[in-house]
mmCIF file with all atom_site columns, C-alpha atoms in Angstrom:
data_model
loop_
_atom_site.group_PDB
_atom_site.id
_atom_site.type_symbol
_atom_site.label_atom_id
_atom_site.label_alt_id
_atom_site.label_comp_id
_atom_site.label_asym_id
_atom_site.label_entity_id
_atom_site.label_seq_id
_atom_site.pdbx_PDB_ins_code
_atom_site.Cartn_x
_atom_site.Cartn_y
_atom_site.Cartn_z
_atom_site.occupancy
_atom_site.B_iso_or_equiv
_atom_site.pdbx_formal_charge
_atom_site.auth_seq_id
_atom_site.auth_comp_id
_atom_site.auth_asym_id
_atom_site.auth_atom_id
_atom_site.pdbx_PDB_model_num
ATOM 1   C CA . UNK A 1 1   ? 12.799 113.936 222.973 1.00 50.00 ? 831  UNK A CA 1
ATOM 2   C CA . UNK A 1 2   ? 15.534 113.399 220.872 1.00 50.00 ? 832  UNK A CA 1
ATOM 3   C CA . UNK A 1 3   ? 14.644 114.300 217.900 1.00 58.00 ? 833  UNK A CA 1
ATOM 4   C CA . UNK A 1 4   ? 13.263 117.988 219.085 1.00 59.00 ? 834  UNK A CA 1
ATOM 5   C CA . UNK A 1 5   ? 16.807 118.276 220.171 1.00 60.00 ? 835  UNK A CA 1
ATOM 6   C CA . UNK A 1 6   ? 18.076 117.396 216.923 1.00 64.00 ? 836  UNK A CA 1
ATOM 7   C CA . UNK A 1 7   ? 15.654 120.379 215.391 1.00 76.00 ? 837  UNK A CA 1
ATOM 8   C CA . UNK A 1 8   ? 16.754 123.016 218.122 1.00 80.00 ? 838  UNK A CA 1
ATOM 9   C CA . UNK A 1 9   ? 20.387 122.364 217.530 1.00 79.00 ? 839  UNK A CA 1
ATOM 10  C CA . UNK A 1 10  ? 19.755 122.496 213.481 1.00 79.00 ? 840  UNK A CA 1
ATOM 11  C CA . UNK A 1 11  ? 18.056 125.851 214.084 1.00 78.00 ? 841  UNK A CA 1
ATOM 12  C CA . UNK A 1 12  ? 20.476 127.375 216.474 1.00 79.00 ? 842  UNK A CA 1
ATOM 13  C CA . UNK A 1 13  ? 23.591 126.618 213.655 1.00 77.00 ? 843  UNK A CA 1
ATOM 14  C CA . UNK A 1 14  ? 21.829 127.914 211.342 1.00 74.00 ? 844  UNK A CA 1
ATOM 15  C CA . UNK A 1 15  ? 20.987 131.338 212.853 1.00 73.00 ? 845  UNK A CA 1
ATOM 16  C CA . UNK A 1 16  ? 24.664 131.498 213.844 1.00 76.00 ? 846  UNK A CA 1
ATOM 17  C CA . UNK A 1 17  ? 26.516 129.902 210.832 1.00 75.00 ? 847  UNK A CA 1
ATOM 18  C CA . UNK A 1 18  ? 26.668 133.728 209.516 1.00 70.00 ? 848  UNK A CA 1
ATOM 19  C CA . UNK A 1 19  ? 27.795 135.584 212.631 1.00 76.00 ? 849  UNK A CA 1
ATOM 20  C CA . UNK A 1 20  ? 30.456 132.939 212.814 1.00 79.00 ? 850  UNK A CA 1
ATOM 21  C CA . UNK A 1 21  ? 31.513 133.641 209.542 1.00 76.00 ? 851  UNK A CA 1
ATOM 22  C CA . UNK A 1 22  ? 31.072 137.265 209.841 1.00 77.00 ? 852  UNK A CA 1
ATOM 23  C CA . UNK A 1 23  ? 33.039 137.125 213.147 1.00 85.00 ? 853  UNK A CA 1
ATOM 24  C CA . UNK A 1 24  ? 35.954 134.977 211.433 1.00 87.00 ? 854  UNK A CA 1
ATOM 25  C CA . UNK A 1 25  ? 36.452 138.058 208.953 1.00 82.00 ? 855  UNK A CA 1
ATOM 26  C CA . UNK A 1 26  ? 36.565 140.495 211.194 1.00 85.00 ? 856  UNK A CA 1
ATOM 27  C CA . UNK A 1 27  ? 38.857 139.082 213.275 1.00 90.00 ? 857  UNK A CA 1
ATOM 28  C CA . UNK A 1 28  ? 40.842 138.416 210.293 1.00 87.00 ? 858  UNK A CA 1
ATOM 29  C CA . UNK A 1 29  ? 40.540 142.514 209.593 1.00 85.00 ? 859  UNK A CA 1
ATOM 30  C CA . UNK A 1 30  ? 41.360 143.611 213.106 1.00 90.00 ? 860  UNK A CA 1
ATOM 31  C CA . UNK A 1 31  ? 44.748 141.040 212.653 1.00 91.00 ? 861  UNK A CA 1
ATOM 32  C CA . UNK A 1 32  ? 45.864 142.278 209.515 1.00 88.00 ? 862  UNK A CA 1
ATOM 33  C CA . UNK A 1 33  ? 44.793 145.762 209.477 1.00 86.00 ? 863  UNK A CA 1
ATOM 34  C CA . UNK A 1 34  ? 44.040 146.811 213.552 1.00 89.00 ? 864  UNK A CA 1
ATOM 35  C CA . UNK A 1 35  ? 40.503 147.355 212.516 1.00 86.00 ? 865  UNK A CA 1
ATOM 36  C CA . UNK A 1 36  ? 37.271 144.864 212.746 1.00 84.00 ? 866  UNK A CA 1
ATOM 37  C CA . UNK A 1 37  ? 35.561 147.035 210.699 1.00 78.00 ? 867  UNK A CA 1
ATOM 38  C CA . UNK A 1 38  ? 37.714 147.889 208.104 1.00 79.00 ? 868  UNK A CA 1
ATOM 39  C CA . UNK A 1 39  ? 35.123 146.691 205.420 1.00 70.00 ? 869  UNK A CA 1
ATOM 40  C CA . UNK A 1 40  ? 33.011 149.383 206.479 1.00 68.00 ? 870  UNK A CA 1
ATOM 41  C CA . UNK A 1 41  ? 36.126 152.315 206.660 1.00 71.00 ? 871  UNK A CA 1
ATOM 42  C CA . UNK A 1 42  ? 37.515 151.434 203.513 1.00 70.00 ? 872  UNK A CA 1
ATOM 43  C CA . UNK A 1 43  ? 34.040 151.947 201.475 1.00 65.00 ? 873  UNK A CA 1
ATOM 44  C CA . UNK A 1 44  ? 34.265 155.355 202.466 1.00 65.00 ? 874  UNK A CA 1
ATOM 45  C CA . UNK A 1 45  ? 37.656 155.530 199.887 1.00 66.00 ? 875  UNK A CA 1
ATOM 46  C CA . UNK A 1 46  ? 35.549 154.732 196.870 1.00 62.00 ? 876  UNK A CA 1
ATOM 47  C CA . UNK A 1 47  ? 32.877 157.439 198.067 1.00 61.00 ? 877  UNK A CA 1
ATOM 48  C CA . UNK A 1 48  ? 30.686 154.537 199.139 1.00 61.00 ? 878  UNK A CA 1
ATOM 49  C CA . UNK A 1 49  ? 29.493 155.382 202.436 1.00 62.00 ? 879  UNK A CA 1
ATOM 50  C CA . UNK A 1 50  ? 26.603 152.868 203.298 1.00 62.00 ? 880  UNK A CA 1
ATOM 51  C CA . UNK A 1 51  ? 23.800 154.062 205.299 1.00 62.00 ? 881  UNK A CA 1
ATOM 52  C CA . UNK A 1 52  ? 20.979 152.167 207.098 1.00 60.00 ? 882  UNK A CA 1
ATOM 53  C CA . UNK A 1 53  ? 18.274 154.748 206.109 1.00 68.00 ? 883  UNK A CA 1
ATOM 54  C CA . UNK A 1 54  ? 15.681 153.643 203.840 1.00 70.00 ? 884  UNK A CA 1
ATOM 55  C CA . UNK A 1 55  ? 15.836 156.756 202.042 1.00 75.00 ? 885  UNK A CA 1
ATOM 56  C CA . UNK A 1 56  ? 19.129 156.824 201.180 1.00 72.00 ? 886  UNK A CA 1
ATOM 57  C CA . UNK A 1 57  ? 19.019 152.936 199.710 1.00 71.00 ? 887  UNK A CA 1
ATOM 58  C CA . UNK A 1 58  ? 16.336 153.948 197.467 1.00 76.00 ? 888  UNK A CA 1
ATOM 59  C CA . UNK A 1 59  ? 18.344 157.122 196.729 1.00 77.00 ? 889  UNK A CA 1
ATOM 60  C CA . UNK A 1 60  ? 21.072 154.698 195.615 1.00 74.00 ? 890  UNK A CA 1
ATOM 61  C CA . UNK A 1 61  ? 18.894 152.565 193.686 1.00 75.00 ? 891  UNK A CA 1
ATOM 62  C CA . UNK A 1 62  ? 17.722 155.577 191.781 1.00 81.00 ? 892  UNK A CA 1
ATOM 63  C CA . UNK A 1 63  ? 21.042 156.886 190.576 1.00 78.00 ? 893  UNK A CA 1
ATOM 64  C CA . UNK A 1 64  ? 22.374 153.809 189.853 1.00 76.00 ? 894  UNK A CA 1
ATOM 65  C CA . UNK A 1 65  ? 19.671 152.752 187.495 1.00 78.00 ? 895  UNK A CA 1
ATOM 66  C CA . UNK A 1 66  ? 20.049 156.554 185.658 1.00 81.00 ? 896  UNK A CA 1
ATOM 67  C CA . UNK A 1 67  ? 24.268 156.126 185.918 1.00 78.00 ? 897  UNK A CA 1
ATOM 68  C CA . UNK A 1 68  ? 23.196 152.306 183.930 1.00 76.00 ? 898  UNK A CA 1
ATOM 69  C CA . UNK A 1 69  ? 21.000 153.925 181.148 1.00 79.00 ? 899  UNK A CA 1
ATOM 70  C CA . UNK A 1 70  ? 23.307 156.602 180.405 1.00 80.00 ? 900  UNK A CA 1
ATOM 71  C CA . UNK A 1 71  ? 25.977 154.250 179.328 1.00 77.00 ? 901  UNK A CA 1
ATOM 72  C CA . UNK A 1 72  ? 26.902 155.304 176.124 1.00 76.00 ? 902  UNK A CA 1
ATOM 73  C CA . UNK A 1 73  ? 27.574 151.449 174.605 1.00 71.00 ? 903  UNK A CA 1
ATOM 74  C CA . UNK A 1 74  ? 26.436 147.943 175.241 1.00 68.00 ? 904  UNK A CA 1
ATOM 75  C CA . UNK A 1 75  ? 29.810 146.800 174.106 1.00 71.00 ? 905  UNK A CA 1
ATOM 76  C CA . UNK A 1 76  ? 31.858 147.135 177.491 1.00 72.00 ? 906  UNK A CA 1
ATOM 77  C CA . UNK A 1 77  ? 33.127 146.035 180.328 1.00 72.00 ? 907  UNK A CA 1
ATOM 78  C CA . UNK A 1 78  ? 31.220 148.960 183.077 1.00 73.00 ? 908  UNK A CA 1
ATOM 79  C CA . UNK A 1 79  ? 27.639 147.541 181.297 1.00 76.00 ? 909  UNK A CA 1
ATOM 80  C CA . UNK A 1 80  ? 28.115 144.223 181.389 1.00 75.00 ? 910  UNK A CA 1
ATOM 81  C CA . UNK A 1 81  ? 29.143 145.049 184.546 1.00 74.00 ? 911  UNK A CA 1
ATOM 82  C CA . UNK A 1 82  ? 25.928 146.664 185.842 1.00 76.00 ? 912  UNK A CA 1
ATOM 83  C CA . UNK A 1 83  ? 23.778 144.404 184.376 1.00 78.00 ? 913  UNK A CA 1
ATOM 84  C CA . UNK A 1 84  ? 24.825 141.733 185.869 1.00 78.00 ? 914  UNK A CA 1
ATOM 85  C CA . UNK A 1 85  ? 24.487 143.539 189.311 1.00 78.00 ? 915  UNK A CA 1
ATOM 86  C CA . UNK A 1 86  ? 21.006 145.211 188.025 1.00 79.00 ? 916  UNK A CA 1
ATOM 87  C CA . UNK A 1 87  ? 19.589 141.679 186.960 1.00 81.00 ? 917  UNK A CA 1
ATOM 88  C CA . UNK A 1 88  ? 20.982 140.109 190.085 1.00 81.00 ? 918  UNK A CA 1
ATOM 89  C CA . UNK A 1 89  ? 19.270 141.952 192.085 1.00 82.00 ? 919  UNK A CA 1
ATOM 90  C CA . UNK A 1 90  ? 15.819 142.483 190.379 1.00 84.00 ? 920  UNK A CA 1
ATOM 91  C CA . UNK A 1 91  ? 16.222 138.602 190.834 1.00 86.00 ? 921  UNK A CA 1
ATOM 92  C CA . UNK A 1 92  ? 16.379 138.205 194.238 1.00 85.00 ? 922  UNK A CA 1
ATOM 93  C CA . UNK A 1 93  ? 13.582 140.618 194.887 1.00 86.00 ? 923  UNK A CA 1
ATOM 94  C CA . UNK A 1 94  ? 11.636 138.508 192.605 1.00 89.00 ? 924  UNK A CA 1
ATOM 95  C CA . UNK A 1 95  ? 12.746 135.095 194.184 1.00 87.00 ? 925  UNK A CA 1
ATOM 96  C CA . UNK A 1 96  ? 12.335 136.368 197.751 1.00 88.00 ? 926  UNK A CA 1
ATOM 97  C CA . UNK A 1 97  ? 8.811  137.585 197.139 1.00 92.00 ? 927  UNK A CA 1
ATOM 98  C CA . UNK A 1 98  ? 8.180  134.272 195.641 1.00 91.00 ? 928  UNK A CA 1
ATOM 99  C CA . UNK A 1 99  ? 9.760  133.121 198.548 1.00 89.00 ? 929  UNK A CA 1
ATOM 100 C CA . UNK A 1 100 ? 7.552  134.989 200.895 1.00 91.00 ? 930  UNK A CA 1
ATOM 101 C CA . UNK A 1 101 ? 4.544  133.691 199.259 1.00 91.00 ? 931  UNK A CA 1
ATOM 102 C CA . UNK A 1 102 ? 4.733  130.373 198.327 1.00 90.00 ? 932  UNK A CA 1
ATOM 103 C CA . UNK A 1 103 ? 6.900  128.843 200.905 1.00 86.00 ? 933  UNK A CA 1
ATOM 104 C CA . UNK A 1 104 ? 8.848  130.190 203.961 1.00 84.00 ? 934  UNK A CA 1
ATOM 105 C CA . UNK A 1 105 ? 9.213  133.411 205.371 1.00 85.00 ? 935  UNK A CA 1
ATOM 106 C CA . UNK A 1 106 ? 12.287 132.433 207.521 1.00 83.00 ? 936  UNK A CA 1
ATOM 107 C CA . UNK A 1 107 ? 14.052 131.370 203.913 1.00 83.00 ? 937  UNK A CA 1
ATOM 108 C CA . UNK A 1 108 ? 12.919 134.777 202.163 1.00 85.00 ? 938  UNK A CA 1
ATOM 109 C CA . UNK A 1 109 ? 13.888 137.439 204.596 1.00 85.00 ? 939  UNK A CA 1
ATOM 110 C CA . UNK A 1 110 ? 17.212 135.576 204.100 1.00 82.00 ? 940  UNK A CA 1
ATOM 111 C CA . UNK A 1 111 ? 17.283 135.791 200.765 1.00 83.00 ? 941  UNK A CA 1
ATOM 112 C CA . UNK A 1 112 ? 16.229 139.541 200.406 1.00 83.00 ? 942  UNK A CA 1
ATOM 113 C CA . UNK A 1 113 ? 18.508 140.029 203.033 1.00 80.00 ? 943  UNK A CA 1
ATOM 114 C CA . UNK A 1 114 ? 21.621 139.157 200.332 1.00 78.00 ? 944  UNK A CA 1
ATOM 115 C CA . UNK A 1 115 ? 19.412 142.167 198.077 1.00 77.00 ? 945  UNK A CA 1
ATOM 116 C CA . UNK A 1 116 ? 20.380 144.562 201.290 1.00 74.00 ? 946  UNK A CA 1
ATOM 117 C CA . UNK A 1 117 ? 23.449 143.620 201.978 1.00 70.00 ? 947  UNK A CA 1
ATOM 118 C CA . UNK A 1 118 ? 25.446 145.176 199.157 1.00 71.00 ? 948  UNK A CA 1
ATOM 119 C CA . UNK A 1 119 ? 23.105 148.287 199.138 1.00 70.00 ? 949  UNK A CA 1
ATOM 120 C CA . UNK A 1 120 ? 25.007 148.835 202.617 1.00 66.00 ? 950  UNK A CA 1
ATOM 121 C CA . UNK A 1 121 ? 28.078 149.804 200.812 1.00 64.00 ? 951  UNK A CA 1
ATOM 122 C CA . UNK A 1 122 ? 26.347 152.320 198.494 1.00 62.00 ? 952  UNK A CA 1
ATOM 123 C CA . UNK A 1 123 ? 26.650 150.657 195.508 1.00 65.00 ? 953  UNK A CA 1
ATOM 124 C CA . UNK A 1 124 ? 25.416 147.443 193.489 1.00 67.00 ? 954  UNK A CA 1
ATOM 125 C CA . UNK A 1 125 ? 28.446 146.454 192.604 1.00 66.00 ? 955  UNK A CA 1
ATOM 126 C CA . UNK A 1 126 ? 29.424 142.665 193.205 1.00 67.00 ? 956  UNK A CA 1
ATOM 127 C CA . UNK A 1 127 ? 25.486 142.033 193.563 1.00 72.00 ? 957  UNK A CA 1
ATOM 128 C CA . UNK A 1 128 ? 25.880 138.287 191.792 1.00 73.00 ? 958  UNK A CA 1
ATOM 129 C CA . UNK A 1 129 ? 28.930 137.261 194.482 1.00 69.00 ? 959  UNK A CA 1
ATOM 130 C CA . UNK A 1 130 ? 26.204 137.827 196.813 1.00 70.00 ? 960  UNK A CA 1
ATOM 131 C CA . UNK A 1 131 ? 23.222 136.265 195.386 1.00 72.00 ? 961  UNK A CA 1
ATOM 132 C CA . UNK A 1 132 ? 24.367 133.563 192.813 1.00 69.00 ? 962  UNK A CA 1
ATOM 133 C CA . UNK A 1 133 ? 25.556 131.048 195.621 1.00 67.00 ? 963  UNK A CA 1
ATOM 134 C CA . UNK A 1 134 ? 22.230 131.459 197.396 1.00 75.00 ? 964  UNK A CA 1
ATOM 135 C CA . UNK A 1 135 ? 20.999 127.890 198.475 1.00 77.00 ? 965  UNK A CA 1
ATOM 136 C CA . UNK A 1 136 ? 17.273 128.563 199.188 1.00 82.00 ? 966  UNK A CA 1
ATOM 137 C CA . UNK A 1 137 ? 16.965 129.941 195.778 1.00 83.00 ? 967  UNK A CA 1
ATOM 138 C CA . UNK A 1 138 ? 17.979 126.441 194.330 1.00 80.00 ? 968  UNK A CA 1
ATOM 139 C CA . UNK A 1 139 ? 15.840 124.595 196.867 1.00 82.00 ? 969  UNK A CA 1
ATOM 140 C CA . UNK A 1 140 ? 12.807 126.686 196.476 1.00 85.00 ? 970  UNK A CA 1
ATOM 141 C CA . UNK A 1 141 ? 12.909 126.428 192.193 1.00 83.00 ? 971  UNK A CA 1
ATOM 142 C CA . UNK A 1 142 ? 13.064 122.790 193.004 1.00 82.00 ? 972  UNK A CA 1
ATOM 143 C CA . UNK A 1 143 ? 10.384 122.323 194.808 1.00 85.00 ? 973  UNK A CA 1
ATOM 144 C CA . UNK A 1 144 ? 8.060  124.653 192.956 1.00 85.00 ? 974  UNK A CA 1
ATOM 145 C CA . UNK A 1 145 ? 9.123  123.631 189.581 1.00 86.00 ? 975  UNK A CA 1
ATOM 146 C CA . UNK A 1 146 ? 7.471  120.258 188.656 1.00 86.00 ? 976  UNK A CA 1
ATOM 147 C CA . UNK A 1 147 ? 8.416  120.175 185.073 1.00 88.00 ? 977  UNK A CA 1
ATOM 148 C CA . UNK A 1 148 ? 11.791 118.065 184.421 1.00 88.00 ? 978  UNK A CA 1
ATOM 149 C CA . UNK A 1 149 ? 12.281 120.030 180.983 1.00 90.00 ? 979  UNK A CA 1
ATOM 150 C CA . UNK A 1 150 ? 12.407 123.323 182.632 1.00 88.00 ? 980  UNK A CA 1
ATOM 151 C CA . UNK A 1 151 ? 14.725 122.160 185.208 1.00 85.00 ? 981  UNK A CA 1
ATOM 152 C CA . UNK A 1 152 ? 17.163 121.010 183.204 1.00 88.00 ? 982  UNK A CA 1
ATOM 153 C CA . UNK A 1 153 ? 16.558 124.552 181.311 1.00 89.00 ? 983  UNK A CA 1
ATOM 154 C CA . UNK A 1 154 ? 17.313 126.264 184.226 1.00 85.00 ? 984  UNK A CA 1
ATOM 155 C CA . UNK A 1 155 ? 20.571 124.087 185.676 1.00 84.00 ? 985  UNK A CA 1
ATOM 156 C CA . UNK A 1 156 ? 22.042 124.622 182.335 1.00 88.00 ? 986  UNK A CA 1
ATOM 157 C CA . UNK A 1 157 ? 21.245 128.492 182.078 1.00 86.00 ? 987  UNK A CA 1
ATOM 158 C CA . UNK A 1 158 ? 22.892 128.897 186.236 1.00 82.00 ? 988  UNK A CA 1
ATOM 159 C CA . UNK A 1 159 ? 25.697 126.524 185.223 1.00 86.00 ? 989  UNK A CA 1
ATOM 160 C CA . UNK A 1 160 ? 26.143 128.432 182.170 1.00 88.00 ? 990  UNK A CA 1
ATOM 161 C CA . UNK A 1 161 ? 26.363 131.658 184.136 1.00 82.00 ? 991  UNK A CA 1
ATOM 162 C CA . UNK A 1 162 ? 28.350 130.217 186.601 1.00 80.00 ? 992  UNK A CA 1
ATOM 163 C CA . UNK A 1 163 ? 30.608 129.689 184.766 1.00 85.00 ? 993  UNK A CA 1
ATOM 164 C CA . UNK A 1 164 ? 30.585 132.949 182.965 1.00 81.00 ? 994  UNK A CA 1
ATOM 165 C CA . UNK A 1 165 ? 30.816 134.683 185.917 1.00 76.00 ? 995  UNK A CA 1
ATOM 166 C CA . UNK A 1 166 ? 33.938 132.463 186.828 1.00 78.00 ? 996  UNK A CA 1
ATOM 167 C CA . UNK A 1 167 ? 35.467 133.790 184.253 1.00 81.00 ? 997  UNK A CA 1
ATOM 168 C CA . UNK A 1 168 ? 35.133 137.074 184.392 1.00 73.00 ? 998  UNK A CA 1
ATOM 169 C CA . UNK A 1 169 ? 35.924 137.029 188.123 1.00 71.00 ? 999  UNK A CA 1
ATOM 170 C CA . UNK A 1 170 ? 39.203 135.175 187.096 1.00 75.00 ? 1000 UNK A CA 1
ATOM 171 C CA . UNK A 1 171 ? 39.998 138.123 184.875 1.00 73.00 ? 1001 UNK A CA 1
ATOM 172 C CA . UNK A 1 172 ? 39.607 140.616 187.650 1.00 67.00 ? 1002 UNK A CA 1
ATOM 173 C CA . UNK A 1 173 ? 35.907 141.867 186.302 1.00 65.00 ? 1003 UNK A CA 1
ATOM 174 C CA . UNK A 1 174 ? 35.347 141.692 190.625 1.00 60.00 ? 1004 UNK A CA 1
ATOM 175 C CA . UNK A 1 175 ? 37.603 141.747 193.772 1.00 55.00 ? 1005 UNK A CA 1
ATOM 176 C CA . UNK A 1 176 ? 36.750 139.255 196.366 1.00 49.00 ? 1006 UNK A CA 1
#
């Protein structure tokens, strides 16, 4: 009896570990700006008005991917920039399909949930905040990959980027 109890309480903090987080920020907003949305009004500033329609997130997808390969150089800070959010999330797709597949659906509609999430705002942009820090991603290429060799390959190659990422955060490359 016990232990049941032990697995209900585990699931219930988990399904509301993010709406406690989510509420913490927006009371935060409503505190320091009178708004508990404000995250959602001050998109709008940028021209990045975030829409729940399908269409339009595919829409976005489309025009970011042309705005990406009409760069005009490979040697600055805007493509760096986008790759990182274009690779990020062709990632997560990937890992949350994997996800879906070969282990559990409750763990990959979370993860392609973090692919959705900054589509909302109408724009890629901080895709790796979102997805880097991803637990389930680290847990599920654990389990699946049995070879020690190639997971040392890939801890190196995530602290590596990590780390890179770290840095360019640190020299305002992102807000937040």
């Amino acid at each position: 009896r016990a232990r049941t109890d032990g697995a209900i309480w585990q699931k219930i903090m988990v399904a509301i570990s993010p709406l406690a987080g989510l509420a913490t920020y927006m009371i935060y907003l409503k505190i320091r700006f009178g708004n508990f949305l404000q995250f959602a009004v001050s998109q709008a500033r940028w021209d990045r008005n975030g829409s729940l329609n399908p269409i339009d997130i595919i829409n976005r997808l489309v025009v970011y991917t042309k705005e990406f390969a009409q760069l005009p150089s490979v040697f600055n800070a805007e493509f760096v920039s986008r790759l990182f959010d274009v690779s990020f999330f062709v990632f997560i797709i990937i890992m949350g399909v994997w996800m879906w597949r070969a282990w559990r659906k409750d763990f990959a509609l979370w993860t392609l949930s973090l692919a959705v999430l900054p589509l909302l705002s109408g724009t890629l942009l901080s895709m790796p905040r979102y997805v880097f820090p991803s637990p389930f991603v680290a847990i599920f290429l654990a389990r699946q990959i049995k070879n020690e060799s190639v997971r040392l390959s890939i801890f190196a190659c995530f602290m590596a980027l990590w780390t890179l990422l770290l840095i360019l955060f640190s020299n305002g490359y992102w807000v937040g």
